[in-house]
Short mmCIF file of N, CA and C in Angstrom, two decimals:
data_model
loop_
_atom_site.label_atom_id
_atom_site.label_comp_id
_atom_site.label_asym_id
_atom_site.label_seq_id
_atom_site.Cartn_x
_atom_site.Cartn_y
_atom_site.Cartn_z
N MET A 209 0.84 -1.19 0.00
CA MET A 209 0.00 0.00 0.00
C MET A 209 0.88 1.25 0.00
N LEU A 210 0.51 2.22 -0.79
CA LEU A 210 1.27 3.46 -0.90
C LEU A 210 1.18 4.24 0.39
N LYS A 211 2.32 4.68 0.89
CA LYS A 211 2.33 5.50 2.11
C LYS A 211 2.90 6.85 1.72
N MET A 212 2.17 7.91 2.09
CA MET A 212 2.57 9.24 1.65
C MET A 212 2.55 10.23 2.80
N GLY A 213 2.91 9.83 3.97
CA GLY A 213 2.97 10.76 5.08
C GLY A 213 1.64 11.01 5.77
N PHE A 214 0.67 10.14 5.52
CA PHE A 214 -0.62 10.30 6.16
C PHE A 214 -0.58 9.71 7.56
N LYS A 215 -1.25 10.35 8.49
CA LYS A 215 -1.45 9.74 9.81
C LYS A 215 -2.61 8.78 9.67
N MET A 216 -2.40 7.55 10.09
CA MET A 216 -3.41 6.51 9.89
C MET A 216 -4.48 6.54 10.96
N ASP A 217 -5.73 6.51 10.54
CA ASP A 217 -6.84 6.22 11.40
C ASP A 217 -7.86 5.48 10.54
N THR A 218 -8.97 5.07 11.13
CA THR A 218 -9.92 4.24 10.39
C THR A 218 -10.50 4.95 9.18
N ASN A 219 -10.65 6.27 9.23
CA ASN A 219 -11.18 7.01 8.09
C ASN A 219 -10.21 7.06 6.93
N ASP A 220 -8.93 6.89 7.22
CA ASP A 220 -7.92 6.96 6.17
C ASP A 220 -7.89 5.70 5.30
N GLU A 221 -8.48 4.62 5.76
CA GLU A 221 -8.47 3.39 4.97
C GLU A 221 -9.13 3.61 3.61
N LYS A 222 -10.26 4.29 3.59
CA LYS A 222 -10.95 4.58 2.33
C LYS A 222 -10.09 5.48 1.46
N LYS A 223 -9.44 6.47 2.10
CA LYS A 223 -8.57 7.39 1.37
C LYS A 223 -7.47 6.60 0.67
N PHE A 224 -6.84 5.67 1.38
CA PHE A 224 -5.77 4.87 0.80
C PHE A 224 -6.29 4.00 -0.34
N GLU A 225 -7.51 3.47 -0.21
CA GLU A 225 -8.09 2.67 -1.29
C GLU A 225 -8.24 3.51 -2.55
N TYR A 226 -8.78 4.71 -2.41
CA TYR A 226 -8.94 5.60 -3.56
C TYR A 226 -7.59 5.97 -4.17
N ILE A 227 -6.63 6.31 -3.33
CA ILE A 227 -5.32 6.72 -3.81
C ILE A 227 -4.60 5.57 -4.50
N ASN A 228 -4.63 4.39 -3.90
CA ASN A 228 -3.97 3.24 -4.50
C ASN A 228 -4.62 2.84 -5.81
N ASP A 229 -5.95 2.92 -5.88
CA ASP A 229 -6.67 2.62 -7.11
C ASP A 229 -6.25 3.62 -8.20
N LEU A 230 -6.20 4.89 -7.84
CA LEU A 230 -5.76 5.93 -8.78
C LEU A 230 -4.34 5.67 -9.25
N MET A 231 -3.46 5.34 -8.33
CA MET A 231 -2.06 5.08 -8.65
C MET A 231 -1.93 3.91 -9.61
N GLU A 232 -2.63 2.84 -9.37
CA GLU A 232 -2.55 1.66 -10.24
C GLU A 232 -3.06 1.98 -11.65
N LYS A 233 -4.19 2.66 -11.73
CA LYS A 233 -4.73 3.02 -13.05
C LYS A 233 -3.77 3.94 -13.79
N ALA A 234 -3.19 4.90 -13.09
CA ALA A 234 -2.28 5.85 -13.72
C ALA A 234 -1.00 5.15 -14.18
N LYS A 235 -0.48 4.21 -13.38
CA LYS A 235 0.74 3.50 -13.77
C LYS A 235 0.49 2.65 -15.01
N GLN A 236 -0.66 2.01 -15.09
CA GLN A 236 -0.98 1.19 -16.26
C GLN A 236 -1.07 2.05 -17.52
N LYS A 237 -1.65 3.23 -17.37
CA LYS A 237 -1.85 4.13 -18.51
C LYS A 237 -0.58 4.91 -18.85
N GLY A 238 0.25 5.20 -17.83
CA GLY A 238 1.47 5.95 -18.04
C GLY A 238 1.33 7.45 -17.88
N SER A 239 0.08 7.90 -17.81
CA SER A 239 -0.17 9.33 -17.60
C SER A 239 -1.55 9.49 -16.98
N ILE A 240 -1.79 10.68 -16.46
CA ILE A 240 -3.09 10.99 -15.87
C ILE A 240 -3.28 12.50 -15.97
N THR A 241 -4.51 12.91 -16.13
CA THR A 241 -4.79 14.35 -16.20
C THR A 241 -5.16 14.86 -14.81
N TYR A 242 -5.02 16.16 -14.66
CA TYR A 242 -5.43 16.78 -13.40
C TYR A 242 -6.93 16.56 -13.16
N THR A 243 -7.71 16.57 -14.23
CA THR A 243 -9.16 16.34 -14.12
C THR A 243 -9.44 14.93 -13.65
N GLU A 244 -8.71 13.95 -14.17
CA GLU A 244 -8.90 12.56 -13.74
C GLU A 244 -8.58 12.42 -12.26
N ILE A 245 -7.52 13.08 -11.81
CA ILE A 245 -7.16 13.03 -10.39
C ILE A 245 -8.29 13.63 -9.56
N ALA A 246 -8.74 14.81 -9.96
CA ALA A 246 -9.81 15.50 -9.21
C ALA A 246 -11.09 14.67 -9.19
N ASP A 247 -11.46 14.10 -10.33
CA ASP A 247 -12.68 13.29 -10.40
C ASP A 247 -12.57 12.05 -9.52
N HIS A 248 -11.43 11.39 -9.56
CA HIS A 248 -11.24 10.16 -8.80
C HIS A 248 -11.22 10.42 -7.29
N LEU A 249 -10.70 11.58 -6.91
CA LEU A 249 -10.54 11.88 -5.48
C LEU A 249 -11.52 12.93 -4.98
N GLU A 250 -12.63 13.15 -5.71
CA GLU A 250 -13.55 14.21 -5.33
C GLU A 250 -14.16 14.03 -3.93
N HIS A 251 -14.25 12.81 -3.45
CA HIS A 251 -14.83 12.56 -2.13
C HIS A 251 -13.77 12.29 -1.07
N VAL A 252 -12.51 12.56 -1.42
CA VAL A 252 -11.41 12.32 -0.50
C VAL A 252 -10.89 13.66 0.00
N ASP A 253 -10.81 13.80 1.30
CA ASP A 253 -10.33 15.04 1.91
C ASP A 253 -8.81 14.96 2.06
N MET A 254 -8.12 15.81 1.28
CA MET A 254 -6.65 15.84 1.33
C MET A 254 -6.20 17.28 1.44
N ASP A 255 -5.17 17.51 2.26
CA ASP A 255 -4.63 18.86 2.36
C ASP A 255 -3.54 19.04 1.29
N LYS A 256 -3.01 20.25 1.20
CA LYS A 256 -2.03 20.57 0.17
C LYS A 256 -0.80 19.66 0.24
N ALA A 257 -0.30 19.42 1.43
CA ALA A 257 0.89 18.58 1.58
C ALA A 257 0.61 17.16 1.09
N GLN A 258 -0.57 16.64 1.36
CA GLN A 258 -0.93 15.29 0.90
C GLN A 258 -1.06 15.26 -0.62
N MET A 259 -1.62 16.32 -1.21
CA MET A 259 -1.71 16.38 -2.67
C MET A 259 -0.32 16.46 -3.29
N ASP A 260 0.56 17.24 -2.68
CA ASP A 260 1.94 17.32 -3.16
C ASP A 260 2.61 15.95 -3.10
N ASP A 261 2.36 15.21 -2.01
CA ASP A 261 2.91 13.86 -1.88
C ASP A 261 2.36 12.94 -2.96
N LEU A 262 1.08 13.09 -3.27
CA LEU A 262 0.46 12.27 -4.31
C LEU A 262 1.10 12.56 -5.67
N TYR A 263 1.24 13.84 -6.01
CA TYR A 263 1.87 14.20 -7.28
C TYR A 263 3.30 13.67 -7.35
N GLU A 264 4.03 13.80 -6.26
CA GLU A 264 5.41 13.29 -6.20
C GLU A 264 5.44 11.78 -6.39
N ALA A 265 4.52 11.08 -5.75
CA ALA A 265 4.46 9.62 -5.87
C ALA A 265 4.13 9.21 -7.29
N LEU A 266 3.19 9.91 -7.92
CA LEU A 266 2.85 9.60 -9.31
C LEU A 266 4.07 9.78 -10.21
N LEU A 267 4.72 10.93 -10.07
CA LEU A 267 5.89 11.22 -10.91
C LEU A 267 7.02 10.23 -10.67
N SER A 268 7.27 9.87 -9.41
CA SER A 268 8.37 8.95 -9.11
C SER A 268 8.06 7.52 -9.57
N ASN A 269 6.79 7.25 -9.86
CA ASN A 269 6.41 5.94 -10.40
C ASN A 269 6.28 5.98 -11.92
N GLY A 270 6.82 7.04 -12.53
CA GLY A 270 6.84 7.11 -13.99
C GLY A 270 5.54 7.57 -14.63
N VAL A 271 4.66 8.17 -13.85
CA VAL A 271 3.38 8.63 -14.37
C VAL A 271 3.49 10.12 -14.71
N ASP A 272 3.17 10.46 -15.94
CA ASP A 272 3.15 11.87 -16.35
C ASP A 272 1.80 12.47 -15.96
N ILE A 273 1.84 13.65 -15.37
CA ILE A 273 0.62 14.37 -15.04
C ILE A 273 0.47 15.45 -16.10
N VAL A 274 -0.62 15.35 -16.86
CA VAL A 274 -0.78 16.22 -18.03
C VAL A 274 -2.08 17.01 -17.94
N THR A 275 -2.10 18.10 -18.72
CA THR A 275 -3.35 18.86 -18.85
C THR A 275 -4.17 18.20 -19.94
N GLU A 276 -5.45 18.45 -19.90
CA GLU A 276 -6.31 17.86 -20.92
C GLU A 276 -6.31 18.73 -22.15
N SER A 277 -6.19 18.09 -23.28
CA SER A 277 -6.29 18.77 -24.55
C SER A 277 -7.09 17.90 -25.48
N ASP A 278 -8.00 18.50 -26.15
CA ASP A 278 -8.79 17.79 -27.14
C ASP A 278 -7.97 17.76 -28.43
N PRO A 279 -7.71 16.58 -28.98
CA PRO A 279 -6.91 16.51 -30.22
C PRO A 279 -7.48 17.39 -31.33
N ASP A 280 -8.80 17.60 -31.35
CA ASP A 280 -9.40 18.47 -32.36
C ASP A 280 -8.91 19.91 -32.21
N ASP A 281 -8.57 20.32 -30.98
CA ASP A 281 -8.06 21.67 -30.75
C ASP A 281 -6.77 21.90 -31.53
N PHE A 282 -5.91 20.90 -31.60
CA PHE A 282 -4.66 21.03 -32.33
C PHE A 282 -4.91 21.19 -33.82
N GLU A 283 -5.91 20.48 -34.33
CA GLU A 283 -6.24 20.58 -35.75
C GLU A 283 -6.76 21.98 -36.07
N ILE A 284 -7.60 22.52 -35.21
CA ILE A 284 -8.14 23.87 -35.41
C ILE A 284 -7.01 24.90 -35.37
N ILE A 285 -6.12 24.75 -34.42
CA ILE A 285 -4.98 25.68 -34.29
C ILE A 285 -4.12 25.61 -35.55
N SER A 286 -3.86 24.39 -36.04
CA SER A 286 -3.04 24.23 -37.24
C SER A 286 -3.70 24.89 -38.44
N MET A 287 -5.01 24.74 -38.57
CA MET A 287 -5.72 25.34 -39.70
C MET A 287 -5.70 26.85 -39.60
N GLU A 288 -5.83 27.40 -38.38
CA GLU A 288 -5.82 28.85 -38.19
C GLU A 288 -4.45 29.43 -38.52
N LYS A 289 -3.39 28.72 -38.18
CA LYS A 289 -2.03 29.21 -38.46
C LYS A 289 -1.75 29.18 -39.96
N GLY A 290 -2.39 28.28 -40.67
CA GLY A 290 -2.16 28.15 -42.10
C GLY A 290 -2.88 29.18 -42.93
N ARG A 291 -3.72 29.99 -42.33
CA ARG A 291 -4.47 31.01 -43.07
C ARG A 291 -3.59 32.07 -43.60
#
């Protein structure tokens, strides 16, 4: 189980389940978006230090944290530049 500086109590067990599930999915995919992180952890109460630890753990496990971009946006931008 991933340990990220959390003080353990019974309420943290669910938090760890969500975080570990997120970590496994992200490692399999190789990347994750900020939106995916927020959506997956929307019911998990984490402070800034815990979020920093999560980002660090993702990065140290080879997971890229990326912004969302719609591939169609790149096509539109390319067409606009070609005008």
